[in-house]
Short mmCIF file of C-alpha atoms in Angstrom, two decimals:
data_model
loop_
_atom_site.label_atom_id
_atom_site.label_comp_id
_atom_site.label_asym_id
_atom_site.label_seq_id
_atom_site.Cartn_x
_atom_site.Cartn_y
_atom_site.Cartn_z
CA MET A 14 0.03 0.05 -0.07
CA ASN A 15 2.75 2.44 0.95
CA LEU A 16 4.72 1.52 -2.19
CA ALA A 17 1.64 2.37 -4.33
CA LEU A 18 1.33 5.69 -2.61
CA ASP A 19 4.85 6.61 -3.05
CA VAL A 20 4.53 5.82 -6.90
CA LEU A 21 1.48 8.00 -7.06
CA TYR A 22 3.02 10.79 -5.03
CA LYS A 23 6.06 10.76 -7.58
CA ILE A 24 3.70 10.63 -10.50
CA VAL A 25 1.93 13.85 -9.04
CA VAL A 26 5.18 15.57 -8.41
CA VAL A 27 6.42 14.84 -12.06
CA GLN A 28 3.06 16.05 -13.51
CA CYS A 29 3.28 19.30 -11.38
CA ALA A 30 6.95 19.75 -12.53
CA ILE A 31 6.11 19.20 -16.07
CA LEU A 32 3.05 21.59 -15.89
CA LEU A 33 5.25 24.15 -14.03
CA TYR A 34 7.99 23.80 -16.57
CA ARG A 35 5.47 24.28 -19.40
CA ARG A 36 3.98 27.27 -17.98
CA ILE A 37 7.53 28.99 -17.62
CA ILE A 38 8.31 27.95 -20.96
CA ASN A 39 5.02 29.29 -22.40
CA ALA A 40 5.54 32.61 -20.45
CA LEU A 41 8.97 33.00 -21.87
CA VAL A 42 7.82 32.40 -25.38
CA GLU A 43 5.11 34.60 -24.95
CA LYS A 44 7.22 37.45 -23.52
CA ARG A 45 9.64 36.94 -26.36
CA LEU A 46 7.01 37.04 -28.94
CA VAL A 47 5.39 40.15 -27.46
CA THR A 48 8.88 41.83 -27.55
CA GLU A 49 9.39 40.83 -31.17
CA VAL A 50 5.83 41.96 -32.29
CA ALA A 51 6.08 45.25 -30.25
CA GLU A 52 9.72 46.11 -31.83
CA ALA A 53 8.49 45.14 -35.25
CA TYR A 54 5.44 47.70 -35.08
CA GLY A 55 7.10 50.28 -33.09
CA PHE A 56 5.18 49.81 -29.82
CA LYS A 57 7.21 51.44 -26.96
CA GLY A 58 6.76 51.87 -23.18
CA PRO A 59 3.28 51.50 -21.81
CA THR A 60 1.74 50.64 -25.33
CA VAL A 61 3.68 47.32 -25.25
CA THR A 62 0.92 46.17 -22.71
CA LEU A 63 -1.48 46.46 -25.69
CA VAL A 64 0.32 43.62 -27.41
CA GLU A 65 0.38 41.65 -24.12
CA ASP A 66 -3.26 42.04 -23.82
CA TYR A 67 -3.93 40.89 -27.37
CA MET A 68 -1.73 37.78 -26.86
CA LYS A 69 -3.51 36.85 -23.54
CA GLU A 70 -6.94 37.21 -25.10
CA THR A 71 -5.84 34.96 -27.96
CA ARG A 72 -4.33 32.38 -25.69
CA ARG A 73 -7.62 32.30 -23.50
CA GLY A 74 -9.72 32.09 -26.56
CA CYS A 75 -7.75 29.31 -28.11
CA ALA A 76 -7.86 27.43 -24.80
CA LYS A 77 -11.61 27.30 -25.09
CA ASN A 78 -11.86 26.90 -28.86
CA PRO A 79 -8.79 25.94 -31.03
CA SER A 80 -10.24 27.74 -34.00
CA PHE A 81 -10.54 30.98 -32.21
CA ALA A 82 -7.50 32.64 -33.77
CA LYS A 83 -8.72 31.94 -37.31
CA GLY A 84 -9.06 35.08 -39.15
CA ARG A 85 -8.00 37.30 -36.19
CA ASN A 86 -4.81 39.33 -35.97
CA LEU A 87 -3.72 42.36 -34.09
CA VAL A 88 -5.54 44.75 -36.66
CA THR A 89 -8.85 42.94 -36.29
CA TYR A 90 -8.44 42.86 -32.45
CA ALA A 91 -7.99 46.64 -32.48
CA VAL A 92 -10.94 47.27 -34.67
CA ASP A 93 -13.08 45.06 -32.17
CA LEU A 94 -12.00 47.24 -29.40
CA MET A 95 -13.18 50.20 -31.24
CA GLY A 96 -16.86 48.96 -31.74
CA PRO A 97 -19.82 50.95 -30.48
CA ASP A 98 -20.40 48.67 -27.51
CA LYS A 99 -16.81 49.18 -26.11
CA SER A 100 -15.75 51.69 -23.51
CA PRO A 101 -13.69 54.80 -24.23
CA ALA A 102 -10.79 53.10 -22.77
CA ASP A 103 -11.10 50.18 -25.12
CA TYR A 104 -11.63 52.60 -28.06
CA ALA A 105 -8.52 54.36 -27.21
CA SER A 106 -6.55 51.14 -26.85
CA GLY A 107 -7.65 50.09 -30.40
CA LEU A 108 -7.01 53.52 -31.80
CA THR A 109 -3.37 53.42 -30.34
CA ILE A 110 -2.81 50.00 -31.89
CA LEU A 111 -3.87 50.94 -35.34
CA SER A 112 -2.11 54.48 -35.32
CA THR A 113 1.23 52.65 -34.22
CA ILE A 114 0.93 50.10 -37.02
CA PHE A 115 0.29 52.94 -39.45
CA GLY A 116 3.19 54.90 -38.12
CA PRO A 117 3.81 58.60 -38.99
CA LEU A 118 2.91 59.40 -42.37
CA CYS A 119 6.25 61.03 -43.33
CA ARG A 120 8.03 57.84 -42.45
CA VAL A 121 5.74 55.64 -44.34
CA LYS A 122 6.59 57.66 -47.42
CA VAL A 123 10.23 56.64 -46.76
CA LYS A 124 9.46 52.83 -46.38
CA PRO A 125 6.13 52.41 -48.19
CA SER A 126 6.14 48.62 -48.36
CA LYS A 127 6.69 47.95 -44.72
CA PHE A 128 3.35 46.63 -43.30
CA GLN A 129 1.70 47.42 -46.44
CA GLU A 130 -0.66 44.51 -46.04
CA GLN A 131 -1.61 45.40 -42.65
CA ARG A 132 -2.31 48.96 -43.63
CA GLY A 133 -4.42 47.84 -46.37
CA ILE A 134 -6.60 45.74 -43.86
CA ILE A 135 -7.00 48.73 -41.64
CA ARG A 136 -8.09 50.99 -44.77
CA TYR A 137 -10.70 48.33 -45.50
CA LEU A 138 -11.92 47.81 -42.19
CA ILE A 139 -12.19 51.47 -41.24
CA LEU A 140 -13.50 52.96 -44.54
CA TYR A 141 -15.55 50.25 -46.30
CA ALA A 142 -16.66 47.61 -43.92
CA PRO A 143 -19.70 47.99 -41.59
CA SER A 144 -17.40 49.48 -38.97
CA SER A 145 -17.00 52.68 -41.03
CA HIS A 146 -18.66 54.56 -38.12
CA ILE A 147 -15.18 54.36 -36.51
CA PHE A 148 -13.95 56.79 -39.19
CA ARG A 149 -16.48 59.35 -38.47
CA LEU A 150 -15.57 59.30 -34.82
CA LEU A 151 -11.95 59.73 -35.75
CA LEU A 152 -12.89 62.94 -37.44
CA VAL A 153 -14.59 64.31 -34.30
CA LEU A 154 -11.41 63.09 -32.17
CA SER A 155 -8.83 64.58 -34.26
CA ASN A 156 -10.49 67.86 -34.35
CA PRO A 157 -8.75 70.00 -31.63
CA ARG A 158 -11.70 72.30 -31.52
CA SER A 159 -14.29 69.61 -30.74
CA SER A 160 -15.28 68.26 -27.48
CA PRO A 161 -15.64 64.36 -28.12
CA TYR A 162 -16.56 63.61 -24.42
CA GLY A 163 -18.74 66.48 -23.46
CA SER A 164 -20.21 69.78 -24.44
CA GLU A 165 -17.79 72.10 -22.89
CA ARG A 166 -16.05 74.72 -25.20
CA PRO A 167 -12.66 73.86 -26.52
CA GLU A 168 -11.16 76.95 -24.75
CA THR A 169 -12.55 75.90 -21.37
CA GLN A 170 -11.70 72.30 -21.79
CA ILE A 171 -9.24 70.64 -19.50
CA ILE A 172 -6.75 69.05 -21.98
CA THR A 173 -5.20 65.88 -20.36
CA SER A 174 -2.34 64.08 -21.50
CA GLN A 175 -4.57 61.11 -22.44
CA LEU A 176 -6.79 63.35 -24.47
CA ARG A 177 -3.77 64.80 -26.26
CA GLU A 178 -2.51 61.25 -26.98
CA THR A 179 -5.95 60.11 -28.34
CA ARG A 180 -6.20 63.23 -30.65
CA LYS A 181 -2.58 62.68 -31.88
CA HIS A 182 -3.36 59.03 -32.92
CA ALA A 183 -6.94 59.98 -34.33
CA ALA A 184 -5.25 62.74 -36.46
CA ASN A 185 -2.53 60.31 -37.66
CA MET A 186 -5.25 57.79 -38.69
CA VAL A 187 -7.24 60.49 -40.62
CA LEU A 188 -4.24 61.67 -42.53
CA HIS A 189 -3.38 58.16 -43.44
CA LEU A 190 -7.00 57.48 -44.60
CA ALA A 191 -7.75 60.73 -46.13
CA ASP A 192 -7.28 59.70 -49.84
CA GLY A 193 -9.40 56.74 -49.70
CA VAL A 194 -12.70 58.35 -48.22
CA SER A 195 -15.77 58.56 -50.11
CA VAL A 196 -16.80 61.69 -52.11
CA GLU A 197 -19.49 62.56 -49.51
CA GLN A 198 -17.01 62.44 -46.70
CA LEU A 199 -14.28 64.57 -48.42
CA PRO A 200 -15.57 67.98 -47.22
CA GLN A 201 -15.35 66.80 -43.69
CA VAL A 202 -12.03 65.37 -44.14
CA ILE A 203 -10.70 68.49 -45.72
CA GLN A 204 -12.22 70.61 -42.83
CA CYS A 205 -10.55 68.31 -40.46
CA ILE A 206 -7.20 68.71 -42.01
CA SER A 207 -7.57 72.42 -41.99
CA SER A 208 -8.36 72.30 -38.15
CA LEU A 209 -5.01 70.29 -37.77
CA ILE A 210 -2.98 73.16 -39.41
CA SER A 211 -2.46 75.36 -36.55
CA THR A 212 -0.05 77.67 -35.02
CA PHE A 213 2.97 76.22 -32.81
CA LYS A 214 1.15 77.51 -29.51
CA GLU A 215 -2.24 75.98 -30.52
CA HIS A 216 -0.47 72.71 -31.43
CA GLN A 217 1.30 72.78 -28.04
CA ARG A 218 -1.96 73.11 -26.10
CA PHE A 219 -3.90 70.36 -28.14
CA PHE A 220 -1.22 67.74 -29.01
CA PHE A 221 2.02 67.93 -27.10
CA THR A 222 2.56 65.29 -24.33
CA HIS A 223 6.11 66.07 -23.49
CA SER A 224 8.07 69.31 -22.49
CA ASP A 225 11.18 69.10 -24.85
CA TYR A 226 11.01 72.24 -26.91
CA ALA A 227 13.10 70.84 -29.65
CA LYS A 228 11.01 67.65 -29.77
CA GLU A 229 7.68 69.92 -29.75
CA GLU A 230 9.02 72.00 -32.85
CA GLU A 231 10.00 68.78 -34.56
CA ASP A 232 6.49 67.18 -33.99
CA TYR A 233 4.85 70.37 -35.08
CA LEU A 234 6.78 70.72 -38.28
CA GLU A 235 6.20 66.94 -38.96
CA ARG A 236 2.37 67.32 -38.41
CA LEU A 237 2.55 70.55 -40.67
CA TRP A 238 4.25 68.58 -43.47
CA GLU A 239 1.65 65.74 -43.18
CA CYS A 240 -1.28 67.97 -43.46
CA LEU A 241 0.16 69.78 -46.56
CA HIS A 242 1.20 66.49 -48.19
CA VAL A 243 -2.28 64.94 -47.87
CA LEU A 244 -3.73 68.22 -49.33
CA TYR A 245 -1.24 67.88 -52.21
CA VAL A 246 -2.33 64.38 -52.98
CA LEU A 247 -6.00 65.33 -52.70
CA ALA A 248 -5.36 68.39 -55.00
CA ALA A 249 -4.50 65.89 -57.85
CA ASN A 250 -8.26 65.79 -58.42
CA GLU A 251 -10.14 69.07 -59.65
CA ASN A 252 -13.21 68.61 -57.50
CA ASN A 253 -10.84 68.21 -54.54
CA CYS A 254 -9.09 71.54 -55.57
CA ARG A 255 -12.41 73.19 -55.53
CA LEU A 256 -13.22 71.86 -52.09
CA ILE A 257 -9.87 72.95 -50.76
CA ILE A 258 -10.20 76.48 -52.08
CA HIS A 259 -13.73 76.85 -50.68
CA THR A 260 -12.94 75.69 -47.21
CA ARG A 261 -12.96 78.55 -45.09
CA GLY A 262 -9.58 79.71 -44.02
CA LEU A 263 -7.58 76.78 -45.43
CA LEU A 264 -5.88 78.55 -48.22
CA THR A 265 -4.51 81.17 -45.73
CA LYS A 266 -3.11 78.33 -43.75
CA ILE A 267 -1.55 76.65 -46.72
CA MET A 268 0.20 79.75 -47.68
CA THR A 269 1.39 80.73 -44.14
CA PRO A 270 4.82 79.08 -44.35
CA LEU A 271 5.31 80.98 -47.50
CA ALA A 272 3.95 84.35 -46.50
CA SER A 273 5.77 84.36 -43.19
CA ASN A 274 9.24 84.23 -44.74
CA LEU A 275 10.45 81.95 -41.90
CA TYR A 276 12.38 79.79 -44.28
CA HIS A 277 14.99 82.52 -45.06
CA GLN A 278 14.87 83.89 -41.44
CA THR A 279 15.84 80.51 -39.87
CA ASP A 280 17.82 77.36 -40.77
CA HIS A 281 16.91 76.35 -44.34
CA ASP A 282 17.10 72.66 -43.23
CA THR A 283 14.41 73.20 -40.57
CA TRP A 284 11.67 74.52 -42.72
CA GLU A 285 12.61 73.04 -46.25
CA ASN A 286 10.25 70.17 -46.34
CA VAL A 287 7.27 72.19 -45.01
CA LEU A 288 7.73 75.05 -47.47
CA LYS A 289 8.35 72.62 -50.44
CA GLU A 290 4.95 70.80 -49.55
CA SER A 291 3.35 74.21 -49.26
CA LEU A 292 4.68 75.28 -52.60
CA LYS A 293 3.52 71.90 -54.20
CA VAL A 294 -0.13 72.35 -52.90
CA ILE A 295 -0.19 76.08 -54.16
CA ASN A 296 1.26 74.99 -57.55
CA ARG A 297 -1.38 72.41 -58.08
CA LEU A 298 -4.31 74.86 -57.06
CA THR A 299 -2.99 77.38 -59.37
CA ALA A 300 -2.27 75.08 -62.21
CA THR A 301 -6.05 74.19 -62.03
CA TYR A 302 -7.61 77.50 -61.14
CA GLY A 303 -4.81 80.16 -61.40
CA HIS A 304 -6.39 81.66 -64.59
CA GLY A 305 -9.01 83.36 -62.34
CA GLU A 306 -12.12 82.24 -64.42
CA GLY A 307 -15.26 80.99 -62.69
CA GLU A 308 -16.26 81.54 -59.11
CA THR A 309 -13.47 79.04 -57.87
CA GLY A 310 -10.76 80.63 -59.90
CA SER A 311 -11.92 84.06 -58.81
CA LYS A 312 -11.85 83.06 -55.13
CA LEU A 313 -8.33 81.41 -55.44
CA VAL A 314 -6.80 84.59 -57.07
CA ARG A 315 -8.48 86.78 -54.52
CA GLU A 316 -7.31 84.77 -51.60
CA ILE A 317 -3.87 84.75 -52.93
CA GLU A 318 -3.80 88.44 -53.47
CA THR A 319 -5.08 88.88 -49.81
CA ASN A 320 -2.57 86.53 -48.34
CA LEU A 321 0.49 86.75 -50.56
CA GLU A 322 0.65 90.44 -51.85
CA MET A 323 3.96 91.82 -52.37
CA GLU A 324 5.45 90.35 -49.34
CA ALA A 325 4.84 86.70 -50.29
CA VAL A 326 5.64 87.46 -54.02
CA GLU A 327 9.08 88.80 -52.89
CA THR A 328 9.40 85.54 -50.76
CA MET A 329 8.90 83.45 -53.82
CA MET A 330 11.31 85.62 -55.79
CA SER A 331 13.91 85.23 -53.15
CA VAL A 332 13.59 81.40 -53.43
CA LEU A 333 14.61 81.93 -56.90
CA ARG A 334 17.68 84.01 -55.91
CA CYS A 335 18.74 82.04 -53.04
CA ASP A 336 21.74 79.71 -53.48
CA LYS A 337 20.71 77.52 -50.59
CA CYS A 338 17.16 76.75 -51.85
CA SER A 339 16.92 73.50 -53.69
CA GLN A 340 16.27 73.40 -57.44
CA LYS A 341 13.00 71.64 -56.90
CA MET A 342 11.80 74.54 -54.83
CA GLY A 343 12.87 76.87 -57.51
CA THR A 344 11.07 74.78 -60.10
CA LEU A 345 7.81 74.88 -57.90
CA THR A 346 8.01 78.64 -57.38
CA MET A 347 8.39 79.25 -61.18
CA GLY A 348 5.36 77.03 -61.79
CA ILE A 349 3.24 79.12 -59.20
CA LEU A 350 4.26 82.48 -60.58
CA THR A 351 3.74 81.35 -64.05
CA ASN A 352 0.30 80.06 -63.48
CA LEU A 353 -0.49 83.43 -61.64
CA HIS A 354 1.21 85.64 -64.32
CA VAL A 355 -2.03 86.60 -65.85
CA GLN A 356 -3.24 88.17 -62.65
CA MET A 357 0.01 89.91 -61.75
CA GLN A 358 0.58 93.67 -61.94
CA THR A 359 2.58 94.79 -64.95
CA ALA A 360 5.64 95.59 -62.83
CA ASP A 361 5.54 92.12 -61.24
CA LYS A 362 5.25 90.51 -64.69
CA VAL A 363 8.36 92.29 -65.92
CA TYR A 364 10.21 91.48 -62.75
CA LEU A 365 9.37 87.77 -62.92
CA ILE A 366 10.34 87.58 -66.75
CA GLU A 367 13.59 89.44 -66.02
CA MET A 368 14.48 86.95 -63.33
CA LEU A 369 13.68 83.98 -65.33
CA VAL A 370 15.62 85.25 -68.32
CA HIS A 371 18.60 85.74 -65.98
CA MET A 372 18.35 82.32 -64.59
CA TYR A 373 18.15 80.88 -68.10
CA THR A 374 21.28 82.73 -69.26
CA THR A 375 23.45 82.30 -66.04
CA ALA A 376 21.86 79.67 -63.41
CA ASN A 377 22.01 75.88 -63.07
CA SER A 378 18.13 75.64 -63.30
CA ARG A 379 18.01 77.17 -66.70
CA THR A 380 15.88 74.18 -68.16
CA SER A 381 13.16 74.98 -65.62
CA ALA A 382 13.41 78.64 -66.37
CA LEU A 383 13.20 77.92 -70.25
CA GLU A 384 10.10 76.06 -69.72
CA ALA A 385 8.56 78.70 -67.67
CA LEU A 386 9.38 81.36 -70.29
CA ALA A 387 7.80 79.11 -72.90
CA LYS A 388 4.57 78.88 -70.91
CA LEU A 389 4.38 82.65 -70.43
CA CYS A 390 4.70 83.15 -74.17
CA PHE A 391 2.06 80.63 -74.77
CA GLN A 392 -0.29 82.44 -72.38
CA ASP A 393 0.53 85.86 -73.98
CA GLY A 394 2.62 86.11 -76.97
CA SER A 395 3.54 89.74 -76.03
CA ASN A 396 5.65 88.35 -73.19
CA ALA A 397 8.22 87.41 -75.85
CA THR A 398 8.73 91.00 -76.29
CA ILE A 399 9.49 91.68 -72.77
CA ILE A 400 11.98 88.70 -72.80
CA LEU A 401 13.96 90.43 -75.46
CA GLN A 402 13.88 93.90 -73.85
CA VAL A 403 15.08 92.83 -70.33
CA ASN A 404 18.11 90.86 -71.57
CA GLY A 405 19.98 91.72 -74.64
CA SER A 406 22.03 88.51 -74.69
CA ALA A 407 18.85 86.40 -74.42
CA VAL A 408 18.52 85.97 -78.26
CA SER A 409 22.04 84.72 -78.56
CA SER A 410 21.41 81.99 -75.77
CA PHE A 411 18.15 81.00 -77.46
CA THR A 412 19.70 80.62 -80.87
CA GLU A 413 22.70 78.70 -79.61
CA ASP A 414 20.52 76.17 -77.84
CA LEU A 415 18.13 76.04 -80.87
CA LYS A 416 21.19 75.43 -83.27
CA ALA A 417 22.57 72.60 -80.94
CA LEU A 418 19.13 71.01 -80.46
CA ASN A 419 19.82 71.03 -76.76
CA TYR A 420 17.27 69.68 -74.27
CA GLY A 421 14.24 72.11 -74.32
CA TYR A 422 14.79 73.35 -77.92
CA HIS A 423 11.11 72.96 -78.53
CA SER A 424 10.49 75.72 -75.76
CA VAL A 425 13.22 77.90 -77.35
CA ALA A 426 11.47 77.53 -80.76
CA GLU A 427 8.11 78.52 -79.33
CA ILE A 428 9.66 81.64 -77.53
CA LEU A 429 11.46 82.69 -80.75
CA GLN A 430 8.15 82.31 -82.76
CA HIS A 431 6.24 84.49 -80.52
CA ALA A 432 9.14 87.05 -80.52
CA CYS A 433 9.05 87.09 -84.24
CA LEU A 434 5.46 87.65 -84.37
CA HIS A 435 5.04 90.43 -81.57
CA TYR A 436 8.32 92.16 -81.51
CA THR A 437 7.73 95.40 -83.46
CA ASN A 438 10.37 97.81 -82.23
CA ASP A 439 12.86 98.77 -84.85
CA ASP A 440 15.90 98.69 -82.71
CA GLU A 441 19.02 96.63 -82.12
CA CYS A 442 17.15 93.74 -80.53
CA LEU A 443 15.00 93.23 -83.64
CA ARG A 444 18.07 93.42 -85.76
CA ILE A 445 19.90 90.74 -83.74
CA LEU A 446 16.64 88.66 -83.84
CA LYS A 447 16.39 88.86 -87.57
CA GLU A 448 20.04 87.98 -88.10
CA SER A 449 19.89 85.13 -85.65
CA MET A 450 17.05 83.65 -87.19
CA THR A 451 18.24 84.04 -90.79
CA ASP A 452 21.52 82.27 -89.65
CA VAL A 453 19.89 79.49 -87.39
CA ILE A 454 16.82 78.19 -89.20
CA PRO A 455 18.47 76.67 -92.33
CA LYS A 456 21.01 74.94 -90.03
CA VAL A 457 18.22 73.61 -87.78
CA ILE A 458 15.98 72.37 -90.73
CA THR A 459 19.19 70.59 -92.37
CA VAL A 460 19.88 68.88 -88.89
CA LEU A 461 16.21 67.85 -88.50
CA GLN A 462 16.03 66.34 -92.06
#
């Protein structure tokens, strides 16, 4: 009898040891898995516990039903947490998970393929599935001037660190999903983006969760770039251009980096990306409606005249003159000024043409300047007369490029064609033009044959 009890006792001890060992191994494996997933997706600090909660729920579900994990992953788990029957705390947890998987928009542009499948699932579940109500709430949560959890006015609202964090994640989600929303939701999305483009002090109040000024400024410029980039993407559509132009106060915000001239007053590297994105948005808007025709075109030109005036025109001119400004920024600036040329005062028109001709004859970005001059001549043939008058050496440069059939010779040919048609002054310029054309045209025809 005692022998049997001893054997039974030993069996129980061995079973307990095996069970304990199994639990320890499972805990270690789970901890390592949590760490790997957290590091892969960018979860840090307290947010790592969200991955742990997901692992625990999956383990408990699988213990009851082996097929529990089928079709489930971290994304679907997060979306479930954001359901209408969940608590605000659960919603915030799900939002944090999805926003972390998306990551900052500016970094996604650097590595677009990373977690592309997961981002595609998120877009589908939030925008197109029955859970699309989640996106409507995101628009409310991301708006710093809304009160998602009460009726108090924003200026009297107590901004907690948790509310700031929630707004930050909601804004990140809206910016990532903006280009995929339905036509009906676009006005709300553009209005939401407009509310996110704020001053540095407003951004501090509504979004910042730390006291490091350098980090705050970096976050502010990053968010400003993200908002402008999304508007640039949306502006590829003419209807979206119209919505952007007619959204109250948005054009002023888009042009603020340009009108403030901060770029040349501070370190170029700090503001370059923001100013470049601002120029890209304005360039697309003016390319579509810069002619000033119709209600939308008139509003765009009126807003630009109100916000830019001479100060911002001078800022754009300074971009063309600045050696530190990138060639891309110079090209964008040329595009904007060319699009608005018809609406400019005569003095500004002459100044712009003079600068473009100078850039064509002396600067590195001569190809962009040449294309801009050709476009100006296409808009108004009499501009070719101004080109010849502001720079006597322009004709020689044009004919040399045409003779050599250099890149852009089609633009040169168009400029010279308009010059021949519109230049009527009987002076030295006309004599040089006639002699040059008489000399170069037969040679060009011979080469082309």
